[in-house]
Coordinates of C-alpha atoms and ligand atoms in Angstrom, one line a residue:
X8 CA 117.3 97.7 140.6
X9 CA 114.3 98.0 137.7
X10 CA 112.7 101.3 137.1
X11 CA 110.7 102.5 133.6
X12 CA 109.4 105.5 133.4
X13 CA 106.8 106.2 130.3
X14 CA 105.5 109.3 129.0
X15 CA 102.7 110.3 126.1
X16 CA 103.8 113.6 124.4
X17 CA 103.4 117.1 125.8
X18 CA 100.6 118.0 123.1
X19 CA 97.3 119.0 123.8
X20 CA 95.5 117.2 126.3
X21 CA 92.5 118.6 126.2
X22 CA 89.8 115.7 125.2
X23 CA 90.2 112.4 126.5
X24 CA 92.2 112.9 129.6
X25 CA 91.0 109.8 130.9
X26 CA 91.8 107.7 128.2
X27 CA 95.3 109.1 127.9
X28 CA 96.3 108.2 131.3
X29 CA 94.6 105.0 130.7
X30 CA 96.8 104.7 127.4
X31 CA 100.0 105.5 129.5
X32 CA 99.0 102.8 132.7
X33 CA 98.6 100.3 130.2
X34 CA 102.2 101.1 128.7
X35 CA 103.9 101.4 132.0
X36 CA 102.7 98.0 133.4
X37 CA 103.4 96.5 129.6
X38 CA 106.6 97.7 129.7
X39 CA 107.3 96.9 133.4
X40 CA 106.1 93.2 133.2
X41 CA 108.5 92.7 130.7
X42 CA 111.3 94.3 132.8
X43 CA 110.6 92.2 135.8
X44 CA 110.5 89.0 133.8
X45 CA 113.0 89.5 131.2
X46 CA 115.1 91.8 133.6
X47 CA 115.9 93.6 129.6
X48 CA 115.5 97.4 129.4
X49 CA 115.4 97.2 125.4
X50 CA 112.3 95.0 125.7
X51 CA 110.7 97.0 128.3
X52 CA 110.9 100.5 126.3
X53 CA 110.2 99.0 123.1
X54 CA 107.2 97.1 125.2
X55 CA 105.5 100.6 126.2
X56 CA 106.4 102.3 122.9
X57 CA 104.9 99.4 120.8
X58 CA 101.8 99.7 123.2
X59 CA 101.2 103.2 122.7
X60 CA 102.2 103.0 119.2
X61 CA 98.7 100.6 118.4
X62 CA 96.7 103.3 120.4
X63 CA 94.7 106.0 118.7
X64 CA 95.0 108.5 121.3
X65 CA 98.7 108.9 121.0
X66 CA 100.8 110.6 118.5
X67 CA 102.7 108.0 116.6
X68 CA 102.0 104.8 115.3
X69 CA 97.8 104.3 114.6
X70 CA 96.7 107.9 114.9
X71 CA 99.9 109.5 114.1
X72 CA 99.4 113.1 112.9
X73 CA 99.3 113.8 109.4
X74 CA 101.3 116.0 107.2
X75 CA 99.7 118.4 104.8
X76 CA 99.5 115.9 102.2
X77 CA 97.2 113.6 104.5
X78 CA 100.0 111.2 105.2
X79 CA 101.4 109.2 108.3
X80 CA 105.5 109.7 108.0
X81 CA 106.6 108.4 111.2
X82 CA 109.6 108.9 113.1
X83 CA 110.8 106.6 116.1
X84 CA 114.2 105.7 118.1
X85 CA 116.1 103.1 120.3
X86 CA 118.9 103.4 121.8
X87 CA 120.7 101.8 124.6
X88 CA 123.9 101.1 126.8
X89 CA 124.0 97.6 128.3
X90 CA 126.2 98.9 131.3
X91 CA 128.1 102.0 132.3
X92 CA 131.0 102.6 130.3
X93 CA 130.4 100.5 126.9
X94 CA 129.7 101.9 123.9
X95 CA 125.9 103.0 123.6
X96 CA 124.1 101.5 120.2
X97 CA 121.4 103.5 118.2
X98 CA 118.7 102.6 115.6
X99 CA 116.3 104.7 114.0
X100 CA 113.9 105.2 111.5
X101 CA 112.6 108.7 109.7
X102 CA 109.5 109.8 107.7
X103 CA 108.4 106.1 107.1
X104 CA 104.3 105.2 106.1
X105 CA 102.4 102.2 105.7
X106 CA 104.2 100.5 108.5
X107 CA 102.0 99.7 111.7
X108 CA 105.0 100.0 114.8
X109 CA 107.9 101.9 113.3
X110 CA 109.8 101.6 117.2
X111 CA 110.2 97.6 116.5
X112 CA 111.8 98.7 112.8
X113 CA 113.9 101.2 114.6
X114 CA 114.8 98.1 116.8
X115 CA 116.0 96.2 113.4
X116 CA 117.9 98.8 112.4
X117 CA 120.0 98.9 115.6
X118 CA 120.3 94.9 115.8
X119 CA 120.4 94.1 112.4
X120 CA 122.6 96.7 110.2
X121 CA 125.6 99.2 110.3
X122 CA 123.6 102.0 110.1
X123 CA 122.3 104.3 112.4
X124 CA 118.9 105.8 110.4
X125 CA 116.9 104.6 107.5
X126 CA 114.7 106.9 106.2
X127 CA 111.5 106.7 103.8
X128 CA 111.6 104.8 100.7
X129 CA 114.6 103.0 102.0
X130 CA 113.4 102.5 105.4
X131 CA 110.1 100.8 104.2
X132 CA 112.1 99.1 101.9
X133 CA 114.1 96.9 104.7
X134 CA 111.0 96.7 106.9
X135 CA 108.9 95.0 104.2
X136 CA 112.0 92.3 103.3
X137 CA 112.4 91.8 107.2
X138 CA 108.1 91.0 107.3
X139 CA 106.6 93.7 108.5
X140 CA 103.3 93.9 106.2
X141 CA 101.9 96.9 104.8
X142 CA 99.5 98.7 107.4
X143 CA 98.0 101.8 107.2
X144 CA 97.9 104.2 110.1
X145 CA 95.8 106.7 109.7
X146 CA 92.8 107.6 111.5
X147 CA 89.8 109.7 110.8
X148 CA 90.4 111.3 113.7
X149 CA 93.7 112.5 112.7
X150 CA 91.9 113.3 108.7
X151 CA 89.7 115.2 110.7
X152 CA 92.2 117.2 112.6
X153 CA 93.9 117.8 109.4
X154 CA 90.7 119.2 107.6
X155 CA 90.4 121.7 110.6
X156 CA 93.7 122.7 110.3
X157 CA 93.7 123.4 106.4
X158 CA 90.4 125.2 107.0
X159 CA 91.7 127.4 109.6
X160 CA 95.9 127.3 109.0
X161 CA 97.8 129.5 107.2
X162 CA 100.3 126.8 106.1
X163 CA 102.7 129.1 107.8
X164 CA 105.0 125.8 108.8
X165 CA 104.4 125.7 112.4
X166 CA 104.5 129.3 113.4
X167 CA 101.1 129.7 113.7
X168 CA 100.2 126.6 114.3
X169 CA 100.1 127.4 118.3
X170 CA 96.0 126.1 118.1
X171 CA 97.0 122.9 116.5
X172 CA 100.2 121.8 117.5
X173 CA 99.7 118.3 119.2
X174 CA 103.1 116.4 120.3
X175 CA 101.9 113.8 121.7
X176 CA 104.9 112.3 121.1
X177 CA 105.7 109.0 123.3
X178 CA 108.6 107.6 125.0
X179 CA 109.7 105.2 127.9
X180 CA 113.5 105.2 129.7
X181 CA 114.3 101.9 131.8
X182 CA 117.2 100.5 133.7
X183 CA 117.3 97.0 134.4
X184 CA 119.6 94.9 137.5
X185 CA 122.4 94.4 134.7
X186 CA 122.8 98.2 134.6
X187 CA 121.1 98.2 131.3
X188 CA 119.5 102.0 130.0
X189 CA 117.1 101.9 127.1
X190 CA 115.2 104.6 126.0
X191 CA 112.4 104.6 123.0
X192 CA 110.5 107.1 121.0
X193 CA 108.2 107.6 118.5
X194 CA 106.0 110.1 116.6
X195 CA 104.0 110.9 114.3
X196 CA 106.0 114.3 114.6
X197 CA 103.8 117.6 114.0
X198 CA 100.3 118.4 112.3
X199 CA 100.2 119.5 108.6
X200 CA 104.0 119.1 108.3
X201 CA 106.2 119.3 104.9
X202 CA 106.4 115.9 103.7
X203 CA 110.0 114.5 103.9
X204 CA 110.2 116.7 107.3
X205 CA 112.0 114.9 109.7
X206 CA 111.7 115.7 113.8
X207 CA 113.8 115.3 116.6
X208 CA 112.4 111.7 117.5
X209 CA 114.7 109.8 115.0
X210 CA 117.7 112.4 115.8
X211 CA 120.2 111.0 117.8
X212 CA 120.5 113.1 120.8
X213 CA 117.9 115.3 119.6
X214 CA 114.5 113.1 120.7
X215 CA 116.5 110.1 122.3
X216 CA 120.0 109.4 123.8
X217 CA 121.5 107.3 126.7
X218 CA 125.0 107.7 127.9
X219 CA 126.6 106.0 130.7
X220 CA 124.9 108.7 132.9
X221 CA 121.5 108.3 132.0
X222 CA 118.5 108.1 129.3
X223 CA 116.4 111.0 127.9
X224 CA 113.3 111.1 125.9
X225 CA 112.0 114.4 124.5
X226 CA 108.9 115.5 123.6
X227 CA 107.9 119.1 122.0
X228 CA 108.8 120.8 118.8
X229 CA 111.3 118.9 117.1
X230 CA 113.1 121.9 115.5
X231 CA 113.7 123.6 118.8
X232 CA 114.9 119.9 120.5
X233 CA 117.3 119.1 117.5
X234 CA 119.0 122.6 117.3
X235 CA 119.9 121.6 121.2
X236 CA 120.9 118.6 121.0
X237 CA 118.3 118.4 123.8
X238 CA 118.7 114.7 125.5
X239 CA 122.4 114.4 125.0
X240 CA 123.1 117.3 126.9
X241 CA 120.0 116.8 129.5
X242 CA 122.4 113.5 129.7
X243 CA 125.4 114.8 130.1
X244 CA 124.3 117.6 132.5
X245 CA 123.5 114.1 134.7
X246 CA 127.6 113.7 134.7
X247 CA 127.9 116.5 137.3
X248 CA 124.8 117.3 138.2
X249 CA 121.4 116.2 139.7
X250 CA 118.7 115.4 136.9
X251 CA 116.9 118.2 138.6
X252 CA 119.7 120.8 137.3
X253 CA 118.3 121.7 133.8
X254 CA 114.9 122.1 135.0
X255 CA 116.0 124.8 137.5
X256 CA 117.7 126.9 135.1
X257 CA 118.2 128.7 131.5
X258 CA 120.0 126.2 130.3
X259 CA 117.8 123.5 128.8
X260 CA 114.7 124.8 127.8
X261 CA 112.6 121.6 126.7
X262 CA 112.7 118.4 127.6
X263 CA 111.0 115.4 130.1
X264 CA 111.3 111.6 130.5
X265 CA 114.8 112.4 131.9
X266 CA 116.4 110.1 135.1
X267 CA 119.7 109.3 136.8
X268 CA 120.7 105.9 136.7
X269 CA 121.7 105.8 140.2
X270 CA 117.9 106.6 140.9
X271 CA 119.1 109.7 143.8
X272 CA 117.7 112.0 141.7
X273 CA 115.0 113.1 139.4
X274 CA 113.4 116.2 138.0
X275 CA 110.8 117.6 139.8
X276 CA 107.9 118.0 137.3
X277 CA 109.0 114.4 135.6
X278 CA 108.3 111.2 137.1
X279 CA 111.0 110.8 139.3
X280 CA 110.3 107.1 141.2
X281 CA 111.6 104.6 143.9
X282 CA 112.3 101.1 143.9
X283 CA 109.1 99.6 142.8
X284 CA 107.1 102.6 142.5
X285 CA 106.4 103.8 139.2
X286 CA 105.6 107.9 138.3
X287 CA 104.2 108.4 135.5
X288 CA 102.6 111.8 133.7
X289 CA 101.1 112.1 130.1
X290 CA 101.3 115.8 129.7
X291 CA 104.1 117.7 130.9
X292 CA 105.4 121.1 128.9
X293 CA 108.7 122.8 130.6
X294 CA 109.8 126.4 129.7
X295 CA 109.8 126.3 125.9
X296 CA 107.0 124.3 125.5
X297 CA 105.2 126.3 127.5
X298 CA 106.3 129.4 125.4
X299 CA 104.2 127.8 122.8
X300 CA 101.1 126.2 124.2
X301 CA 100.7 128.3 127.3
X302 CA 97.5 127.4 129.4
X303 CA 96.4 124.6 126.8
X304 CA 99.0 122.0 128.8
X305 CA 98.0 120.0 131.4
X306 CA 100.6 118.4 134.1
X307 CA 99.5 115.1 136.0
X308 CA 102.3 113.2 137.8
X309 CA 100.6 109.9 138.9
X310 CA 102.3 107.2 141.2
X311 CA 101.7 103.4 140.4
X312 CA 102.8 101.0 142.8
X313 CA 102.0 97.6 141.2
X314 CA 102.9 95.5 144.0
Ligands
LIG410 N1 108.9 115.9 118.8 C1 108.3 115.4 117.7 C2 108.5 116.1 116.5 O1 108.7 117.3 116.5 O2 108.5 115.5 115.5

């Protein structure tokens, strides 16, 4: 059994609505054509990621948000278990510029060293030796968005910032026949940040994890998802319990883009899907998201069935 499920951040969707379900469609199928083909999770994830990493719209890649200083640092994660019961693997990379698709770095780092996260000069230093030319990813959409926010923010280092946060953060979570899990994520992370800040996206755990119970990819405010470990436990609350658990209760306040491996159950507001139908939403905010951006969030669950 294949399944991916994508998602685009739960920031504000308020222009282009259109064009960000468009930007998500054109990820799923990416990412599921490579599924089918290569029957490889990791290539399906990385697929979607990469695709919504080289669109504007999104939040991470071209058109990743800019810190205070006007710069693209970009966060993004891979991680994967190739069937229940092995070890899972990890690779990520933290507050790295001039790169143009920091999810295929983060891929490097998990194939090709012993670490777990490069970050900054460090980070950019291995992606240039393995190739990847220097690209620059900003937009002047996102210089605009930053000139609004100086002219109206109080710098007060996100908490007043509930007008401008934007998380469009992006992620996709696969299984393929072999009982492969992969899940991706990257970012941009969050408007008029601290340079050097680092989100939840290249935490392990935090913005991405996979255990032999299922995948996770969070989207929100990366303090808040990191001081809960958010995936990891949305994981390994699928060890006992339906996916639709945290979502019903207290206990895990933020997170989306979560599934069961054995494909019984899903959350209710997340894509949950069916042998060859595909969910997908690009704007979903659960309890503590919606704390913050009340009323500016929208929620669209759509259903692709590509055959
Ligand atoms: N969730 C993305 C970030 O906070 O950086």
């Amino acid at each position: 059994m294949k399944a991916i499920i994508v998602h685009g951040g739960a920031g504000r969707v308020v222009k282009n609505i259109e064009e960000t379900r468009k930007g998500i469609q054109i990820a799923l199928f990416n990412g599921y054509k490579l599924l089918t083909s290569k029957n490889d999770a990791v290539m399906a994830v990385v697929e979607a990621v990469k695709t919504m990493e080289d669109n504007p719209i999104f939040n991470c890649g071209t058109g990743s948000t800019l810190n205070i200083l006007g710069e693209a640092e970009m966060d993004a994660s891979l991680m994967f278990i190739s069937h229940i019961g092995e070890e899972p693997k990890f690779g990520a990379v933290a507050v790295i510029k001039s790169v143009k698709n920091p999810i295929l770095i983060a891929q490097k780092i998990l194939e090709e060293t012993d670490h777990l996260l490069l970050a900054g000069e460090g980070a950019l230093r291995f992606a240039r030796k393995l190739g990847f030319e220097p690209y620059n990813p900003v937009t002047e959409e996102r210089l605009k968005q930053l000139e609004e926010y100086k002219q109206k923010g109080d710098f007060g280092y996100f908490s007043k910032l509930s007008n401008y946060l934007r998380w469009e953060t992006v992620g996709a979570v696969a299984i393929d026949d072999k009982g492969g899990i992969a899940v991706a994520t990257s970012t941009g992370g969050i408007l008029g940040k601290l340079p050097g800040r680092v989100g939840d996206t290249a935490i392990i755990g935090g913005g991405t994890y996979v255990s032999s119970f299922g995948g996770a990819s969070a989207t929100g405010h990366g303090e808040g998802i990191m001081k809960l470990l958010l995936t990891e436990y949305a994981t390994n609350l699928m060890s006992g319990y339906p996916a639709t658990y945290p979502f019903l209760g207290e206990h895990a306040p933020a997170f989306h883009g979560v599934y069961n491996p054995d494909l019984r159950w899903n959350t209710p507001l997340v894509a949950y899907f069916l042998p060859r139908l595909f969910h997908f939403h690009d704007s979903i905010g659960f309890q503590f998201c919606r704390r913050w951006v009340e009323g500016c969030l929208g929620s669209q669950t759509q259903i692709l069935n590509p055959t």
